[in-house]
Amino acid sequence: MKIGVFDSGAGGLSVVKSLLESNLFDEVIYYGDTARVPYGTKDKNTIIRYSLEALEFFNNFDIDLLITACNTVSAYALDEMNAQSNYPVVGVIEAGVMALENSSIKKDDTILIIATRATIGSKRYQKSLEELNYSNIIALQTGLFVPLVEEGIFDGEVLDATMRHYFSNIKIPKAIILGCTHFPLIGEALQNYFNSKPILIHSGDAIVEYLEGQYQLSEKRERANLKIFASDNVVGLREIAKYWL
Amino acid sequence: MKIGVFDSGAGGLSVVKSLLESNLFDEVIYYGDTARVPYGTKDKNTIIRYSLEALEFFNNFDIDLLITACNTVSAYALDEMNAQSNYPVVGVIEAGVMALENSSIKKDDTILIIATRATIGSKRYQKSLEELNYSNIIALQTGLFVPLVEEGIFDGEVLDATMRHYFSNIKIPKAIILGCTHFPLIGEALQNYFNSKPILIHSGDAIVEYLEGQYQLSEKRERANLKIFASDNVVGLREIAKYWL
């Protein structure tokens, strides 16, 4: 199976990592819109427009399936993208919610959703969890974690201060939904911040689990072949990929 | 005089503030490329391409002069923009350097330049200061200040930690060049961090001073008429403008 991965920038590489490690795919074509990143601070219409433009990029490749690694794209543009493509476009939000369902988390456990302003504003995670009768949901925009991760800050004083800024007044969660592709890189710091060692819901692992449930995928012996493209500096993105993957 | 102000996003409003307060202009047309902000983390070619596209926006208005409020645009795209427009395009870097020259700062005083990764990488400020024989220049990319300001964080624990992150190992400066339009909003915090109370070079004040030197501008009684446009959510930008101006 040849799959495309679309992301607003470099963050989706955390999803690619899970895809490669699964050994379930033949080829992964990654496209990051690094010239216009980030999406998570922008308007709904802009997010939809950019996401539809990304489909044009994938016209050059004969993909079987497209994953929108970016949670903000998954929150706003999935229906529009599916309407304009002849392959399925799958987002990470539904996958993340399913991963929570398959975990040991109970319906009245406290669940913390952290994501960009746009993703939280869409209420997509919140509504999905409410429909499944989760009763203790905290949804927080934690946009500052994005530039911190992009600066390579995964621990230390600035991250600690930023976590206190966002979390000092909330209930201790049993699970954290990492609702942005950058956040797995601070997963350990988040678990250390909350002494409860919450379960982390990771979009990359969730989407692999989700695709295994939806499609007949057979494990292969080899890692998928990975090709990386970007709308801005592709050399820079390939450097980041070496480090992240 | 009818002037255009081009910025990558909302930050240029700190320059607009100075322009309005000067009472030297009839009309100010502001265009923020909020759909593709930020520029300061992006590639030279992308910055130039976006800046040239902005000229098309100003074709709709009969402006006498265009100011590139964004330091990153000023660092990379000024020559290209001037080559393609029939009015002068003026950047903030030359103005900032002139403001330093007109200050009480001596050639061997320590001068700290803070800006985005792209602006620092261009070495435009550094080269200009070296040509004028300043001998103690520290140039630092401090990109994290941008999202902090955009989140409305102008003081407090997160900003303090971020300042320590960037500044703990540098010499105490006599002057700080605020090489990004967002940074005037944390000017007070920067002065408090360094007990030396360094002089702050502010792009907005500098450009007013610069234009007064270059053009025959006569002080008017009234504030300029301001029109604000954006490539993304213009309502959001006008809300920010109410708060910043």
Short mmCIF file of N, CA and C in Angstrom, two decimals, chain A residues 36-122:
data_model
loop_
_atom_site.label_atom_id
_atom_site.label_comp_id
_atom_site.label_asym_id
_atom_site.label_seq_id
_atom_site.Cartn_x
_atom_site.Cartn_y
_atom_site.Cartn_z
N ARG A 36 3.85 27.69 4.60
CA ARG A 36 2.70 28.38 5.18
C ARG A 36 2.40 27.92 6.60
N VAL A 37 3.26 27.05 7.14
CA VAL A 37 3.10 26.59 8.51
C VAL A 37 3.15 27.78 9.46
N PRO A 38 2.48 27.84 10.58
CA PRO A 38 1.55 26.84 11.10
C PRO A 38 0.13 27.07 10.61
N TYR A 39 -0.69 26.02 10.67
CA TYR A 39 -2.11 26.15 10.37
C TYR A 39 -2.93 26.44 11.64
N GLY A 40 -2.42 25.99 12.77
CA GLY A 40 -3.21 25.95 14.00
C GLY A 40 -3.59 27.29 14.58
N THR A 41 -2.99 28.38 14.05
CA THR A 41 -3.34 29.71 14.50
C THR A 41 -4.23 30.40 13.48
N LYS A 42 -4.57 29.70 12.40
CA LYS A 42 -5.24 30.37 11.29
C LYS A 42 -6.73 30.07 11.20
N ASP A 43 -7.35 30.72 10.23
CA ASP A 43 -8.79 30.70 10.08
C ASP A 43 -9.27 29.43 9.38
N LYS A 44 -10.48 29.03 9.70
CA LYS A 44 -11.07 27.82 9.12
C LYS A 44 -10.99 27.81 7.58
N ASN A 45 -11.39 28.90 6.96
CA ASN A 45 -11.42 28.94 5.49
C ASN A 45 -10.03 28.80 4.88
N THR A 46 -9.06 29.43 5.54
CA THR A 46 -7.68 29.32 5.08
C THR A 46 -7.19 27.88 5.20
N ILE A 47 -7.50 27.25 6.31
CA ILE A 47 -7.08 25.85 6.54
C ILE A 47 -7.68 24.94 5.47
N ILE A 48 -8.94 25.13 5.16
CA ILE A 48 -9.59 24.29 4.14
C ILE A 48 -8.97 24.54 2.76
N ARG A 49 -8.75 25.81 2.44
CA ARG A 49 -8.17 26.14 1.13
C ARG A 49 -6.79 25.50 0.97
N TYR A 50 -5.93 25.65 1.96
CA TYR A 50 -4.59 25.09 1.88
C TYR A 50 -4.64 23.56 1.78
N SER A 51 -5.56 22.97 2.51
CA SER A 51 -5.65 21.50 2.52
C SER A 51 -6.08 20.98 1.15
N LEU A 52 -7.02 21.69 0.52
CA LEU A 52 -7.45 21.27 -0.82
C LEU A 52 -6.31 21.45 -1.83
N GLU A 53 -5.53 22.50 -1.65
CA GLU A 53 -4.38 22.70 -2.54
C GLU A 53 -3.36 21.57 -2.42
N ALA A 54 -3.26 21.01 -1.22
CA ALA A 54 -2.32 19.90 -1.01
C ALA A 54 -2.70 18.69 -1.84
N LEU A 55 -4.00 18.52 -2.10
CA LEU A 55 -4.43 17.38 -2.93
C LEU A 55 -3.77 17.45 -4.30
N GLU A 56 -3.59 18.67 -4.80
CA GLU A 56 -2.95 18.83 -6.12
C GLU A 56 -1.54 18.26 -6.11
N PHE A 57 -0.84 18.46 -4.99
CA PHE A 57 0.50 17.88 -4.89
C PHE A 57 0.45 16.37 -5.07
N PHE A 58 -0.50 15.74 -4.40
CA PHE A 58 -0.55 14.27 -4.42
C PHE A 58 -1.05 13.70 -5.75
N ASN A 59 -1.58 14.58 -6.61
CA ASN A 59 -1.94 14.13 -7.96
C ASN A 59 -0.74 13.57 -8.72
N ASN A 60 0.45 13.99 -8.32
CA ASN A 60 1.66 13.52 -8.99
C ASN A 60 2.03 12.09 -8.62
N PHE A 61 1.33 11.54 -7.61
CA PHE A 61 1.69 10.23 -7.09
C PHE A 61 0.43 9.37 -7.09
N ASP A 62 0.60 8.13 -7.33
CA ASP A 62 -0.57 7.25 -7.40
C ASP A 62 -0.81 6.62 -6.03
N ILE A 63 -1.26 7.44 -5.07
CA ILE A 63 -1.40 6.91 -3.69
C ILE A 63 -2.73 6.19 -3.52
N ASP A 64 -2.74 5.25 -2.56
CA ASP A 64 -3.96 4.48 -2.26
C ASP A 64 -4.78 5.12 -1.16
N LEU A 65 -4.11 5.96 -0.36
CA LEU A 65 -4.75 6.50 0.85
C LEU A 65 -3.95 7.73 1.28
N LEU A 66 -4.67 8.74 1.79
CA LEU A 66 -3.97 9.92 2.31
C LEU A 66 -4.29 10.10 3.79
N ILE A 67 -3.24 10.26 4.58
CA ILE A 67 -3.41 10.55 6.00
C ILE A 67 -3.14 12.04 6.23
N THR A 68 -4.06 12.73 6.88
CA THR A 68 -3.77 14.10 7.30
C THR A 68 -3.21 14.03 8.71
N ALA A 69 -1.88 14.12 8.79
CA ALA A 69 -1.21 13.98 10.09
C ALA A 69 -1.52 15.15 11.00
N CYS A 70 -1.73 16.30 10.39
CA CYS A 70 -2.00 17.53 11.16
C CYS A 70 -3.40 17.45 11.77
N ASN A 71 -3.48 17.63 13.09
CA ASN A 71 -4.77 17.60 13.77
C ASN A 71 -5.68 18.74 13.30
N THR A 72 -5.10 19.90 13.01
CA THR A 72 -5.92 21.04 12.58
C THR A 72 -6.57 20.76 11.24
N VAL A 73 -5.82 20.17 10.32
CA VAL A 73 -6.40 19.76 9.03
C VAL A 73 -7.48 18.70 9.27
N SER A 74 -7.18 17.73 10.12
CA SER A 74 -8.14 16.67 10.43
C SER A 74 -9.42 17.25 11.02
N ALA A 75 -9.29 18.32 11.77
CA ALA A 75 -10.46 18.92 12.43
C ALA A 75 -11.35 19.69 11.46
N TYR A 76 -10.76 20.27 10.42
CA TYR A 76 -11.54 21.21 9.59
C TYR A 76 -11.77 20.77 8.15
N ALA A 77 -10.83 20.02 7.57
CA ALA A 77 -10.84 19.89 6.11
C ALA A 77 -11.12 18.49 5.58
N LEU A 78 -11.39 17.54 6.47
CA LEU A 78 -11.48 16.15 6.04
C LEU A 78 -12.62 15.90 5.06
N ASP A 79 -13.80 16.43 5.35
CA ASP A 79 -14.95 16.21 4.47
C ASP A 79 -14.69 16.80 3.09
N GLU A 80 -14.16 18.02 3.06
CA GLU A 80 -13.89 18.69 1.80
C GLU A 80 -12.83 17.93 0.99
N MET A 81 -11.82 17.42 1.68
CA MET A 81 -10.76 16.69 0.98
C MET A 81 -11.30 15.37 0.41
N ASN A 82 -12.11 14.68 1.19
CA ASN A 82 -12.68 13.42 0.72
C ASN A 82 -13.58 13.64 -0.49
N ALA A 83 -14.29 14.77 -0.49
CA ALA A 83 -15.19 15.05 -1.61
C ALA A 83 -14.41 15.29 -2.90
N GLN A 84 -13.15 15.70 -2.79
CA GLN A 84 -12.38 16.06 -3.99
C GLN A 84 -11.29 15.06 -4.34
N SER A 85 -11.26 13.90 -3.72
CA SER A 85 -10.20 12.94 -4.05
C SER A 85 -10.83 11.58 -4.37
N ASN A 86 -10.12 10.77 -5.16
CA ASN A 86 -10.63 9.45 -5.51
C ASN A 86 -9.98 8.34 -4.67
N TYR A 87 -9.37 8.72 -3.55
CA TYR A 87 -8.84 7.76 -2.56
C TYR A 87 -9.32 8.24 -1.19
N PRO A 88 -9.35 7.38 -0.20
CA PRO A 88 -9.80 7.83 1.12
C PRO A 88 -8.80 8.79 1.76
N VAL A 89 -9.32 9.83 2.40
CA VAL A 89 -8.49 10.73 3.20
C VAL A 89 -8.87 10.51 4.66
N VAL A 90 -7.88 10.12 5.46
CA VAL A 90 -8.13 9.71 6.84
C VAL A 90 -7.43 10.66 7.80
N GLY A 91 -8.16 11.14 8.79
CA GLY A 91 -7.60 12.07 9.76
C GLY A 91 -7.15 11.36 11.03
N VAL A 92 -6.50 12.12 11.91
CA VAL A 92 -5.97 11.51 13.13
C VAL A 92 -6.91 11.63 14.33
N ILE A 93 -7.95 12.45 14.23
CA ILE A 93 -8.81 12.66 15.40
C ILE A 93 -9.64 11.42 15.70
N GLU A 94 -10.30 10.90 14.67
CA GLU A 94 -11.11 9.70 14.85
C GLU A 94 -10.23 8.56 15.38
N ALA A 95 -9.02 8.48 14.82
CA ALA A 95 -8.08 7.43 15.25
C ALA A 95 -7.70 7.60 16.73
N GLY A 96 -7.46 8.84 17.12
CA GLY A 96 -7.09 9.11 18.50
C GLY A 96 -8.20 8.75 19.48
N VAL A 97 -9.42 9.07 19.09
CA VAL A 97 -10.57 8.77 19.94
C VAL A 97 -10.73 7.25 20.07
N MET A 98 -10.52 6.54 18.96
CA MET A 98 -10.62 5.08 19.00
C MET A 98 -9.53 4.48 19.89
N ALA A 99 -8.33 5.07 19.83
CA ALA A 99 -7.24 4.58 20.67
C ALA A 99 -7.58 4.75 22.15
N LEU A 100 -8.24 5.84 22.48
CA LEU A 100 -8.68 6.06 23.86
C LEU A 100 -9.70 4.99 24.26
N GLU A 101 -10.63 4.72 23.35
CA GLU A 101 -11.64 3.69 23.61
C GLU A 101 -11.00 2.33 23.86
N ASN A 102 -9.92 2.06 23.16
CA ASN A 102 -9.25 0.75 23.31
C ASN A 102 -8.28 0.71 24.49
N SER A 103 -8.18 1.82 25.22
CA SER A 103 -7.25 1.87 26.36
C SER A 103 -7.98 1.48 27.64
N SER A 104 -7.26 1.55 28.74
CA SER A 104 -7.86 1.19 30.03
C SER A 104 -8.64 2.34 30.67
N ILE A 105 -8.71 3.47 29.98
CA ILE A 105 -9.37 4.67 30.52
C ILE A 105 -10.88 4.43 30.69
N LYS A 106 -11.42 4.86 31.84
CA LYS A 106 -12.85 4.72 32.11
C LYS A 106 -13.59 6.01 31.76
N LYS A 107 -14.87 5.89 31.60
CA LYS A 107 -15.67 7.01 31.11
C LYS A 107 -15.64 8.23 32.04
N ASP A 108 -15.41 8.01 33.34
CA ASP A 108 -15.38 9.17 34.25
C ASP A 108 -13.96 9.58 34.63
N ASP A 109 -12.96 8.99 34.00
CA ASP A 109 -11.58 9.44 34.21
C ASP A 109 -11.38 10.83 33.59
N THR A 110 -10.49 11.59 34.17
CA THR A 110 -10.21 12.91 33.61
C THR A 110 -9.32 12.78 32.38
N ILE A 111 -9.79 13.36 31.27
CA ILE A 111 -9.05 13.30 30.01
C ILE A 111 -8.69 14.72 29.59
N LEU A 112 -7.41 14.93 29.38
CA LEU A 112 -6.93 16.25 28.96
C LEU A 112 -6.63 16.22 27.46
N ILE A 113 -7.28 17.11 26.72
CA ILE A 113 -6.97 17.26 25.29
C ILE A 113 -6.12 18.51 25.14
N ILE A 114 -4.93 18.38 24.59
CA ILE A 114 -4.11 19.56 24.30
C ILE A 114 -3.87 19.64 22.80
N ALA A 115 -4.00 20.85 22.26
CA ALA A 115 -3.91 21.02 20.81
C ALA A 115 -3.73 22.50 20.49
N THR A 116 -3.70 22.81 19.20
CA THR A 116 -3.60 24.22 18.78
C THR A 116 -4.94 24.93 19.05
N ARG A 117 -4.90 26.23 18.93
CA ARG A 117 -6.10 27.05 19.10
C ARG A 117 -7.20 26.62 18.12
N ALA A 118 -6.82 26.38 16.86
CA ALA A 118 -7.81 26.01 15.84
C ALA A 118 -8.44 24.65 16.14
N THR A 119 -7.60 23.68 16.50
CA THR A 119 -8.12 22.33 16.77
C THR A 119 -9.07 22.34 17.97
N ILE A 120 -8.66 23.00 19.04
CA ILE A 120 -9.54 23.10 20.22
C ILE A 120 -10.82 23.84 19.84
N GLY A 121 -10.66 24.92 19.07
CA GLY A 121 -11.82 25.72 18.66
C GLY A 121 -12.82 24.94 17.81
N SER A 122 -12.35 23.95 17.09
CA SER A 122 -13.25 23.14 16.25
C SER A 122 -14.17 22.24 17.09
#
